[in-house]
């Protein structure tokens, strides 16, 4: 908890001269970097004798096993998932309850965010265009992981007398794993909750604040990160502590439109350059298997693609199970079906759009003679136009064709960042109250720490923040997937029962 | 011959008094029964925060209880006191569609709706409840000023 002590000094730092303010950033950076370093190293340590991080393999193997175990459920159940979201199976008497569409939209607002904009830019600039191929594959496989965890989230949630519900991996790990596995289940639930709180502070908060600040400086010029941090923290505080629902409600309503505008702009750029689309896919496929001379080659592209996909769609991480478990439905499996659309929308559609725009607009510098991408040893990635990275690279790519788009992107980034923070403050809070019990003081302490991490995130340089974000999110997956292996027969039983009742006509269509 | 049924699209606000009075007067004269419907505007395609998702079921129960005690029950009692057979119903959804659907399923003879709200800018742009009913109602509809 050492890092949170630093922002407390910011109250006095507000009156400091500029040089002293700049050093506040550096101090926070070095302190947090040092504290989180060992944790990050452990999570991303490679399999002995290779450069492949064991945690990435862990996620991909799990997604593949779920895909096989449930018989390609992501393709088999896809039409039914669409029917559920469009309300064809919704009982009119349940009108006024949360619909499948709303559950999906709420969960998506937590995942569609900077991972789709900045994360993809990071993946493509380090792993080359080939990373896109592995990202899409990971997205498709991840649909099965999401299906498994969200079904369990609803099945084992806690329902309280006042009508509210709490659910998520911590509940299915502790309630679902019974008999000889009960102790293991309880340990996993506690571990998950700890990692979830860290993930809420990392990927759900610091990464978002950091990239929102990056985009703002990109537009208005450089200024200390803590200023963005303090403003963001104040707004987040007013919503999650002050109960100022209007901001959250406006954000939740605007974000989906931003998503549509983002995909729309990407489509326009692709249409403007439609002669290059074939070439771009060629680069993606060639890069996926040869690396196109990018450092790390195939493995580098694969690792980056899988890492970014996992960080973007969170399949196997368990966060979506918290969001979906609040939905009222008689059939837990229906939430699983609906949730499998998330990685499809998030990764296969939106992330691919970002990657294609970056590849097509030529912001990644290629050697004109060899056609290979120019590797910059100093920055550890492909050289880019204007030496942009992260969200600035995506912004440059969109700006290459639509000059005013970076301004719109800045607004989108801030709104995406904000909605993701609001979602993760909820996920983190659920894990926190699982650990420390429900209660006003427990909730308040979590929310205040969460706001302090907003400032830390905005003040740090990208390196330590993105590393910690990744590590915390992947650590959640480490525990969650162990539980999913134990509980996947439960999901299979639910699936078989539902599927046979659907085929026999016992489950009725209303629309 | 069975008793005729009039459906009343009842908002329950200050302007709804004259609507209810008129519907009661017509029902008394025709010997008809009243079915008083209050619709809570709701779209399954709106966006909610995670907190709102969690609390939705509890909020729905509260909203239904409040609508019943503050809007429907007093209206039904008023009609009954005037000697008219009256029932009440609360529904979630789009007002125009639901009122038309209820009138159809209950084989109502007429719909009564208040004019209130039709002066707002939103109503002028997107169409108000009485205008919507005028277009899709399956039975004669009376718009009460």
XYZ file of C-alpha atoms in Angstrom:
656
model
C 0.000 0.000 0.000
C 3.062 2.231 -0.087
C 2.313 3.793 -3.450
C -0.839 5.475 -2.247
C 1.138 7.509 0.231
C 2.690 9.474 -2.595
C -0.418 11.166 -3.990
C -1.243 12.410 -0.544
C 1.716 14.736 -0.987
C -0.002 16.156 -4.050
C -2.201 18.413 -2.012
C 0.908 20.398 -1.125
C 2.420 19.768 -4.564
C -0.343 21.821 -6.189
C 1.486 25.003 -5.282
C 4.953 23.763 -6.268
C 6.929 25.277 -9.150
C 6.903 23.442 -12.494
C 10.251 21.692 -12.042
C 9.179 20.275 -8.717
C 5.875 19.141 -10.251
C 7.668 17.279 -13.017
C 9.687 15.432 -10.416
C 6.450 14.354 -8.678
C 5.719 12.270 -11.802
C 9.185 10.739 -11.745
C 9.031 9.986 -8.016
C 5.653 8.249 -8.307
C 6.989 6.379 -11.309
C 10.081 5.044 -9.583
C 8.302 4.151 -6.324
C 5.389 2.319 -7.969
C 7.679 0.732 -10.556
C 9.868 -0.663 -7.773
C 6.917 -1.927 -5.721
C 5.121 -3.667 -8.606
C 8.247 -4.962 -10.368
C 8.544 -8.403 -8.668
C 4.809 -9.100 -9.109
C 5.023 -8.218 -12.809
C 8.146 -10.382 -13.253
C 6.447 -13.408 -11.707
C 3.290 -13.158 -13.810
C 5.181 -12.747 -17.075
C 8.052 -15.103 -16.418
C 8.693 -17.268 -19.495
C 8.350 -21.021 -19.655
C 11.891 -22.297 -18.912
C 13.943 -22.525 -22.072
C 11.556 -20.355 -24.117
C 10.526 -16.703 -24.350
C 6.833 -17.613 -24.045
C 5.169 -16.234 -20.880
C 3.489 -19.132 -19.093
C 0.424 -17.021 -18.269
C -0.390 -16.364 -21.933
C -0.195 -20.105 -22.625
C -2.423 -20.651 -19.583
C -5.189 -18.475 -21.076
C -4.966 -19.839 -24.586
C -4.934 -23.467 -23.460
C -7.982 -22.828 -21.254
C -9.904 -21.103 -24.060
C -9.033 -24.002 -26.400
C -10.116 -26.616 -23.854
C -13.462 -24.846 -23.268
C -13.945 -24.542 -27.031
C -13.449 -28.294 -27.488
C -15.281 -29.356 -24.293
C -18.397 -27.375 -25.227
C -18.250 -28.438 -28.883
C -17.440 -25.096 -30.544
C -20.138 -23.403 -28.502
C -19.109 -19.963 -29.810
C -20.274 -20.902 -33.297
C -23.049 -23.327 -32.349
C -24.826 -20.961 -29.968
C -24.157 -17.768 -31.897
C -27.610 -17.520 -33.596
C -29.332 -18.271 -30.282
C -27.242 -15.579 -28.541
C -28.433 -13.027 -31.100
C -32.057 -14.151 -30.567
C -31.670 -13.758 -26.794
C -30.177 -10.256 -27.080
C -32.896 -9.141 -29.469
C -35.487 -10.145 -26.849
C -37.098 -13.036 -28.746
C -37.022 -15.211 -25.610
C -37.831 -12.467 -23.086
C -41.067 -12.967 -21.158
C -43.151 -9.751 -21.485
C -44.120 -10.142 -17.820
C -40.457 -9.542 -16.934
C -40.424 -6.116 -18.621
C -38.670 -3.622 -16.392
C -36.036 -6.142 -15.327
C -32.546 -5.925 -16.827
C -32.708 -7.276 -20.368
C -30.038 -9.441 -22.009
C -29.173 -6.503 -24.227
C -28.627 -4.265 -21.209
C -26.463 -6.857 -19.472
C -24.333 -7.205 -22.593
C -24.066 -3.429 -23.074
C -23.081 -2.872 -19.442
C -20.439 -5.596 -19.533
C -19.150 -4.276 -22.865
C -18.821 -0.733 -21.523
C -16.374 -2.177 -19.003
C -14.305 -3.992 -21.630
C -14.557 -1.804 -24.720
C -12.150 0.951 -23.911
C -8.530 1.786 -24.149
C -7.521 -1.821 -24.718
C -9.209 -1.539 -28.098
C -7.539 1.760 -28.959
C -4.201 1.961 -27.164
C -3.605 -1.737 -26.449
C -3.944 -2.747 -30.079
C -1.466 -0.022 -31.072
C 0.998 -1.430 -28.542
C 0.477 -4.982 -29.849
C 0.878 -4.067 -33.505
C 3.885 -1.797 -32.948
C 5.736 -4.485 -30.966
C 4.470 -7.703 -32.543
C 3.945 -6.351 -36.067
C 0.747 -6.732 -38.152
C 0.854 -10.494 -37.504
C -0.222 -9.824 -33.911
C -3.677 -9.016 -35.329
C -4.137 -12.592 -36.549
C -3.390 -14.056 -33.121
C -5.549 -11.412 -31.514
C -8.540 -12.445 -33.641
C -7.895 -16.131 -32.925
C -7.621 -15.420 -29.196
C -10.869 -13.430 -29.411
C -12.706 -16.335 -31.058
C -11.365 -18.871 -28.548
C -12.038 -16.473 -25.664
C -15.763 -16.592 -26.449
C -15.852 -20.082 -24.915
C -14.080 -18.913 -21.733
C -16.512 -16.047 -21.350
C -19.469 -18.402 -21.861
C -18.215 -20.687 -19.100
C -17.500 -18.028 -16.484
C -20.654 -15.961 -17.036
C -22.920 -19.017 -16.758
C -21.302 -19.862 -13.429
C -21.496 -16.219 -12.308
C -25.300 -16.292 -12.520
C -25.682 -19.833 -11.177
C -23.782 -19.262 -7.940
C -24.557 -15.624 -7.181
C -25.799 -14.394 -3.812
C -29.316 -12.994 -3.722
C -30.204 -10.718 -0.847
C -33.559 -9.994 0.768
C -33.664 -6.448 -0.629
C -33.590 -7.840 -4.176
C -29.959 -6.947 -4.934
C -27.448 -9.582 -6.013
C -23.699 -10.131 -5.783
C -21.892 -12.558 -7.987
C -18.690 -13.359 -9.733
C -15.822 -15.816 -9.562
C -15.361 -15.382 -5.815
C -18.887 -16.719 -5.301
C -18.737 -19.612 -7.765
C -15.302 -20.620 -6.527
C -16.453 -20.731 -2.904
C -20.002 -22.025 -3.426
C -19.513 -24.217 -6.490
C -16.464 -26.142 -5.305
C -17.833 -28.369 -2.569
C -16.901 -31.586 -0.758
C -13.171 -32.303 -0.848
C -12.568 -29.187 -2.953
C -14.278 -26.773 -0.557
C -11.078 -25.524 1.087
C -9.365 -25.081 -2.259
C -12.421 -23.204 -3.522
C -12.369 -20.810 -0.584
C -8.623 -20.168 -1.007
C -9.099 -19.534 -4.729
C -11.997 -17.172 -3.996
C -9.860 -15.099 -1.628
C -6.928 -15.074 -4.058
C -9.233 -14.055 -6.888
C -10.640 -11.203 -4.829
C -7.136 -9.926 -3.999
C -6.133 -10.025 -7.660
C -9.426 -8.454 -8.691
C -8.829 -5.512 -6.371
C -5.319 -5.163 -7.851
C -6.751 -5.492 -11.375
C -9.304 -2.792 -10.576
C -6.470 -0.504 -9.519
C -4.293 -1.512 -12.495
C -6.005 -2.179 -15.816
C -9.361 -0.881 -14.691
C -7.988 2.360 -13.400
C -4.306 3.327 -13.751
C -4.007 2.233 -17.384
C -7.174 4.144 -18.247
C -6.055 7.348 -16.489
C -2.613 7.050 -18.057
C -3.836 6.750 -21.619
C -6.500 9.434 -21.196
C -3.715 11.760 -20.102
C -1.559 10.676 -23.064
C -4.343 11.572 -25.475
C -4.970 14.916 -23.778
C -1.288 15.920 -24.003
C -1.375 14.803 -27.605
C -4.044 17.435 -28.252
C -3.256 20.333 -25.901
C 0.513 19.913 -25.425
C 2.571 18.455 -22.603
C 1.698 19.069 -18.958
C 2.190 17.071 -15.750
C 0.150 13.873 -15.523
C -0.994 14.448 -11.971
C -3.163 17.389 -13.112
C -5.244 15.052 -15.292
C -5.138 12.570 -12.432
C -6.522 14.999 -9.867
C -9.339 16.136 -12.194
C -10.260 12.552 -13.110
C -10.053 11.459 -9.487
C -12.380 14.291 -8.467
C -14.975 13.258 -11.077
C -14.704 9.554 -10.224
C -14.968 10.454 -6.539
C -18.141 12.476 -7.150
C -19.722 9.479 -8.862
C -18.653 6.501 -6.749
C -18.473 8.233 -3.361
C -20.745 11.242 -3.834
C -23.412 9.171 -5.573
C -23.572 11.652 -8.449
C -25.308 9.215 -10.753
C -25.950 11.710 -13.538
C -22.302 11.650 -14.703
C -22.211 7.860 -14.760
C -25.555 7.702 -16.530
C -24.513 10.222 -19.171
C -21.241 8.358 -19.727
C -22.952 4.985 -20.027
C -25.320 6.448 -22.602
C -22.672 8.275 -24.621
C -20.054 5.497 -24.664
C -22.022 3.130 -26.928
C -22.435 5.941 -29.466
C -18.726 6.686 -29.234
C -18.088 3.026 -29.974
C -20.330 3.221 -33.029
C -18.608 6.430 -34.192
C -15.191 4.818 -33.671
C -16.063 1.740 -35.723
C -17.792 3.968 -38.292
C -14.682 6.151 -38.690
C -12.508 3.051 -39.006
C -14.830 1.694 -41.701
C -14.678 5.017 -43.577
C -10.865 4.956 -43.489
C -10.876 1.347 -44.697
C -13.231 2.297 -47.537
C -11.012 5.286 -48.433
C -8.114 2.850 -48.691
C -10.003 -0.191 -49.900
C -7.295 -0.930 -52.472
C -4.929 -1.632 -49.574
C -7.257 -3.920 -47.566
C -6.044 -7.020 -49.396
C -2.438 -5.969 -48.822
C -3.157 -5.334 -45.102
C -4.620 -8.816 -44.642
C -1.589 -10.153 -46.508
C 0.639 -8.387 -43.983
C -1.440 -9.798 -41.115
C -1.241 -13.401 -42.371
C 2.398 -13.192 -43.439
C 3.353 -11.517 -40.163
C 1.425 -14.105 -38.142
C 3.666 -16.908 -39.328
C 6.933 -15.191 -40.231
C 6.966 -12.098 -38.043
C 7.951 -10.036 -41.143
C 11.356 -9.433 -39.625
C 9.886 -7.967 -36.436
C 11.931 -8.889 -33.363
C 10.573 -12.043 -31.783
C 9.163 -13.180 -35.149
C 6.181 -15.507 -34.976
C 6.383 -15.942 -31.217
C 6.627 -12.183 -30.706
C 3.536 -11.570 -32.825
C 1.669 -14.407 -31.105
C 2.508 -13.245 -27.590
C 1.536 -9.653 -28.318
C -1.670 -10.686 -30.074
C -2.785 -13.028 -27.282
C -1.773 -10.593 -24.541
C -3.678 -7.676 -26.027
C -6.747 -9.792 -26.809
C -6.873 -11.039 -23.239
C -6.403 -7.575 -21.806
C -9.053 -6.154 -24.115
C -11.845 -8.719 -23.875
C -10.972 -10.092 -20.430
C -12.135 -13.620 -21.373
C -11.065 -16.021 -18.624
C -10.279 -13.131 -16.295
C -13.617 -13.353 -14.485
C -14.562 -9.671 -14.514
C -17.503 -10.148 -16.899
C -18.915 -12.805 -14.587
C -19.305 -10.080 -11.949
C -21.189 -7.808 -14.376
C -23.441 -10.529 -15.811
C -24.310 -12.145 -12.505
C -26.533 -9.218 -11.543
C -29.012 -10.073 -14.288
C -32.277 -11.753 -13.344
C -32.863 -14.795 -15.446
C -34.387 -18.179 -14.770
C -31.711 -19.858 -16.889
C -28.081 -19.082 -15.942
C -26.889 -20.513 -19.255
C -28.660 -17.748 -21.205
C -26.249 -15.195 -19.721
C -23.420 -17.425 -20.889
C -24.779 -17.383 -24.436
C -25.160 -13.604 -24.382
C -21.703 -13.048 -22.932
C -19.969 -14.998 -25.679
C -20.800 -12.095 -27.987
C -18.492 -9.829 -25.965
C -15.086 -11.045 -27.210
C -16.562 -11.118 -30.702
C -17.603 -7.453 -30.596
C -14.661 -6.300 -28.530
C -11.784 -8.145 -30.135
C -12.806 -9.663 -33.434
C -14.600 -6.506 -34.588
C -13.322 -3.398 -32.765
C -9.688 -4.387 -32.127
C -9.336 -5.635 -35.699
C -10.638 -2.293 -36.984
C -7.967 -0.435 -35.000
C -5.233 -2.781 -36.221
C -6.315 -2.486 -39.857
C -6.353 1.330 -39.670
C -2.836 1.363 -38.145
C -1.506 -1.029 -40.803
C -3.241 0.613 -43.779
C -2.390 4.236 -42.965
C 1.331 3.464 -42.955
C 2.168 4.871 -39.535
C 4.381 1.827 -38.950
C 7.585 2.586 -40.841
C 8.704 0.023 -43.428
C 12.080 -0.208 -45.158
C 11.232 0.810 -48.765
C 13.775 -1.661 -50.171
C 13.071 -4.819 -48.175
C 9.440 -4.117 -47.232
C 10.270 -5.193 -43.674
C 9.302 -3.080 -40.687
C 12.073 -0.929 -39.211
C 12.827 -2.024 -35.653
C 13.866 0.571 -33.103
C 16.082 -1.024 -30.465
C 15.851 2.100 -28.306
C 12.065 2.017 -27.933
C 11.676 -1.768 -28.253
C 9.140 -1.586 -31.084
C 8.694 -0.820 -34.767
C 9.596 2.764 -35.665
C 6.474 4.866 -36.095
C 5.621 8.195 -37.675
C 6.375 10.929 -35.151
C 7.691 8.205 -32.774
C 4.113 7.770 -31.496
C 3.140 4.818 -29.294
C -0.014 3.584 -27.576
C -3.080 5.750 -28.049
C -0.984 8.438 -29.822
C -0.195 5.919 -32.576
C -3.871 5.075 -33.095
C -4.636 8.795 -33.081
C -1.949 9.435 -35.712
C -3.300 6.597 -37.863
C -6.861 7.937 -37.797
C -5.572 11.527 -38.192
C -3.690 10.536 -41.357
C -7.018 10.232 -43.158
C -9.442 12.271 -41.066
C -7.524 15.322 -39.806
C -10.000 16.287 -37.082
C -10.496 12.735 -35.787
C -7.805 12.980 -33.062
C -10.020 15.558 -31.314
C -13.012 13.225 -31.407
C -10.745 10.363 -30.361
C -9.605 12.410 -27.371
C -13.228 12.742 -26.253
C -13.842 9.040 -26.945
C -10.718 8.023 -25.029
C -11.726 10.091 -22.014
C -15.260 8.675 -22.034
C -14.050 5.095 -22.575
C -11.521 5.561 -19.798
C -14.165 6.935 -17.500
C -16.762 4.228 -18.173
C -14.139 1.513 -17.730
C -13.112 3.064 -14.425
C -16.726 3.138 -13.237
C -17.166 -0.533 -14.220
C -13.924 -1.612 -12.572
C -14.662 0.381 -9.448
C -17.736 -1.848 -9.194
C -15.823 -5.091 -9.858
C -13.110 -4.096 -7.407
C -15.691 -3.135 -4.816
C -17.444 -6.504 -5.098
C -14.110 -8.279 -4.536
C -13.217 -5.906 -1.702
C -16.516 -6.476 0.123
C -16.117 -10.227 -0.391
C -12.794 -9.954 1.456
C -13.714 -7.431 4.121
C -17.493 -7.801 4.388
C -20.363 -5.609 3.239
C -20.577 -2.260 4.991
C -20.421 1.458 4.451
C -16.923 1.982 5.893
C -15.431 -0.930 3.922
C -16.956 0.440 0.721
C -15.771 3.976 1.387
C -12.175 2.919 2.084
C -12.030 1.023 -1.227
C -13.492 3.939 -3.159
C -11.017 6.457 -1.724
C -8.026 4.220 -2.511
C -9.451 3.708 -6.005
C -9.523 7.484 -6.570
C -5.929 7.842 -5.367
C -4.833 5.255 -7.921
C -6.395 7.402 -10.662
C -3.791 10.071 -9.838
C -0.938 7.559 -9.723
C -1.978 6.116 -13.083
C -2.094 9.485 -14.819
C 1.279 10.516 -13.371
C 3.259 7.418 -14.401
C 4.960 6.792 -17.747
C 3.409 4.040 -19.883
C 5.909 1.260 -19.132
C 5.330 0.526 -15.441
C 1.576 1.223 -15.710
C 0.919 -1.118 -18.602
C 3.075 -3.832 -17.030
C 1.233 -3.640 -13.735
C -2.149 -3.478 -15.525
C -1.371 -6.631 -17.451
C 0.039 -8.467 -14.473
C -2.931 -7.747 -12.213
C -5.523 -8.728 -14.827
C -3.678 -11.921 -15.777
C -3.307 -12.870 -12.117
C -7.117 -12.893 -11.875
C -7.209 -15.314 -14.797
C -4.680 -17.560 -13.077
C -7.074 -18.301 -10.223
C -10.343 -18.057 -12.125
C -9.398 -20.651 -14.721
C -8.453 -23.242 -12.076
C -12.033 -22.893 -10.812
C -13.465 -23.059 -14.327
C -11.745 -26.424 -14.896
C -13.360 -27.844 -11.769
C -16.768 -26.362 -12.548
C -17.039 -26.873 -16.295
C -19.086 -30.096 -15.867
C -21.715 -27.989 -14.080
C -21.909 -25.707 -17.132
C -22.090 -28.756 -19.405
C -25.064 -30.121 -17.459
C -26.809 -26.721 -17.683
C -26.059 -26.561 -21.397
C -27.368 -30.047 -22.161
C -30.541 -29.487 -20.144
C -31.256 -26.102 -21.753
C -30.416 -27.250 -25.266
C -32.748 -30.254 -25.087
C -35.589 -28.096 -23.708
C -34.970 -25.541 -26.455
C -35.114 -28.256 -29.126
C -38.274 -29.804 -27.654
C -40.016 -26.429 -27.629
C -40.328 -26.347 -23.844
C -38.413 -23.052 -23.855
C -40.749 -20.723 -25.664
C -40.102 -17.893 -28.031
C -42.109 -14.775 -27.248
C -41.136 -12.393 -30.036
C -74.889 -8.550 -23.935
C -71.674 -8.422 -21.985
C -70.521 -5.216 -20.373
C -68.369 -2.885 -22.503
C -64.841 -2.089 -21.348
C -63.052 1.253 -21.600
C -59.269 1.405 -21.245
C -57.893 4.493 -19.511
C -54.248 5.412 -20.203
C -53.625 6.940 -16.811
C -50.477 8.938 -15.991
C -51.533 9.776 -12.466
C -50.170 13.331 -12.524
C -52.074 16.537 -11.625
C -53.657 16.795 -15.074
C -55.012 13.244 -14.982
C -57.922 14.129 -12.684
C -60.102 15.472 -15.496
C -59.306 12.400 -17.631
C -60.420 10.030 -14.897
C -63.529 12.101 -14.115
C -64.522 12.093 -17.776
C -63.894 8.359 -18.154
C -65.969 7.634 -15.045
C -68.796 9.856 -16.332
C -68.802 8.097 -19.724
C -68.625 4.644 -18.156
C -71.529 5.480 -15.842
C -73.616 6.695 -18.767
C -72.803 3.666 -20.976
C -72.864 1.124 -18.170
C -69.279 0.202 -19.041
C -66.413 -1.013 -16.896
C -63.048 0.762 -16.688
C -59.586 -0.768 -16.968
C -57.115 1.811 -15.686
C -53.575 1.296 -17.012
C -50.437 3.026 -15.813
C -47.350 2.472 -17.973
C -43.843 2.921 -16.583
C -41.725 4.015 -19.537
C -39.015 1.408 -20.066
C -36.816 0.338 -22.929
C -34.933 -2.964 -22.851
C -32.342 -1.247 -25.053
C -31.397 1.585 -22.691
C -27.966 1.598 -21.045
C -27.348 0.988 -17.359
C -24.319 1.249 -15.096
C -23.191 -1.934 -13.260
C -24.636 -0.507 -10.049
C -27.996 0.099 -11.740
C -27.975 -3.458 -13.109
C -27.437 -4.816 -9.614
C -30.219 -2.698 -8.114
C -32.694 -3.008 -10.997
C -34.815 -5.833 -9.550
C -35.176 -4.038 -6.220
C -35.955 -0.713 -7.960
C -38.583 -2.421 -10.120
C -40.337 -3.803 -7.074
C -40.299 -0.340 -5.468
C -41.560 1.354 -8.624
C -44.432 -1.134 -8.981
C -45.375 -0.803 -5.317
C -45.314 3.002 -5.528
C -47.322 3.062 -8.760
C -49.899 0.729 -7.230
C -50.335 2.622 -3.978
C -50.005 6.188 -5.303
C -51.593 5.928 -8.737
C -53.616 2.821 -9.558
C -55.308 2.031 -6.219
C -56.650 5.599 -5.660
C -57.932 5.730 -9.251
C -59.674 2.344 -8.987
C -61.160 3.354 -5.622
C -62.449 6.634 -7.073
C -64.137 4.808 -9.958
C -65.585 2.160 -7.647
C -66.882 4.860 -5.307
C -68.691 6.340 -8.296
C -70.338 2.950 -8.864
C -68.240 1.937 -11.851
C -66.670 -1.512 -12.080
C -62.942 -0.809 -12.312
C -59.697 -2.766 -12.515
C -56.104 -1.559 -12.610
C -52.886 -2.659 -14.232
C -49.259 -1.489 -14.293
C -46.915 -2.331 -17.132
C -43.352 -1.572 -18.202
C -42.655 -0.527 -21.771
C -43.708 1.982 -24.421
C -47.018 3.663 -23.521
C -48.593 3.813 -26.967
C -47.792 0.223 -27.929
C -48.896 -1.215 -24.595
C -52.203 0.684 -24.401
C -53.071 -0.399 -27.952
C -52.110 -4.006 -27.139
C -54.165 -4.070 -23.930
C -57.186 -2.586 -25.729
C -56.844 -5.323 -28.344
C -56.401 -8.255 -25.973
C -59.200 -7.115 -23.673
C -61.508 -6.348 -26.609
C -62.054 -2.850 -25.233
C -64.681 -0.601 -26.827
C -62.797 2.649 -26.344
C -59.566 4.193 -25.096
C -59.408 7.371 -23.009
C -56.162 9.301 -22.909
C -55.204 12.700 -21.488
C -53.758 15.446 -23.620
C -51.172 16.322 -20.978
C -47.576 16.500 -22.046
C -48.354 17.068 -25.692
C -47.095 20.652 -25.542
C -43.516 19.716 -24.692
C -40.793 20.140 -27.294
C -39.970 16.430 -27.142
C -43.606 15.546 -27.763
C -43.733 17.882 -30.757
C -40.618 16.343 -32.267
C -41.118 12.674 -31.457
C -44.907 12.580 -31.179
C -46.965 12.415 -28.020
C -48.942 9.555 -26.505
C -52.358 10.826 -27.762
C -50.956 11.380 -31.253
C -49.379 7.921 -31.238
C -52.642 6.328 -30.112
C -54.545 8.275 -32.747
C -52.378 6.513 -35.300
C -52.281 2.928 -34.032
C -55.210 2.463 -31.607
C -57.396 -0.497 -32.676
C -60.535 1.114 -31.205
C -62.010 4.661 -31.047
C -59.853 6.846 -28.822
C -60.986 9.873 -26.863
C -58.383 12.541 -26.133
C -59.444 14.382 -23.001
C -58.154 17.969 -22.702
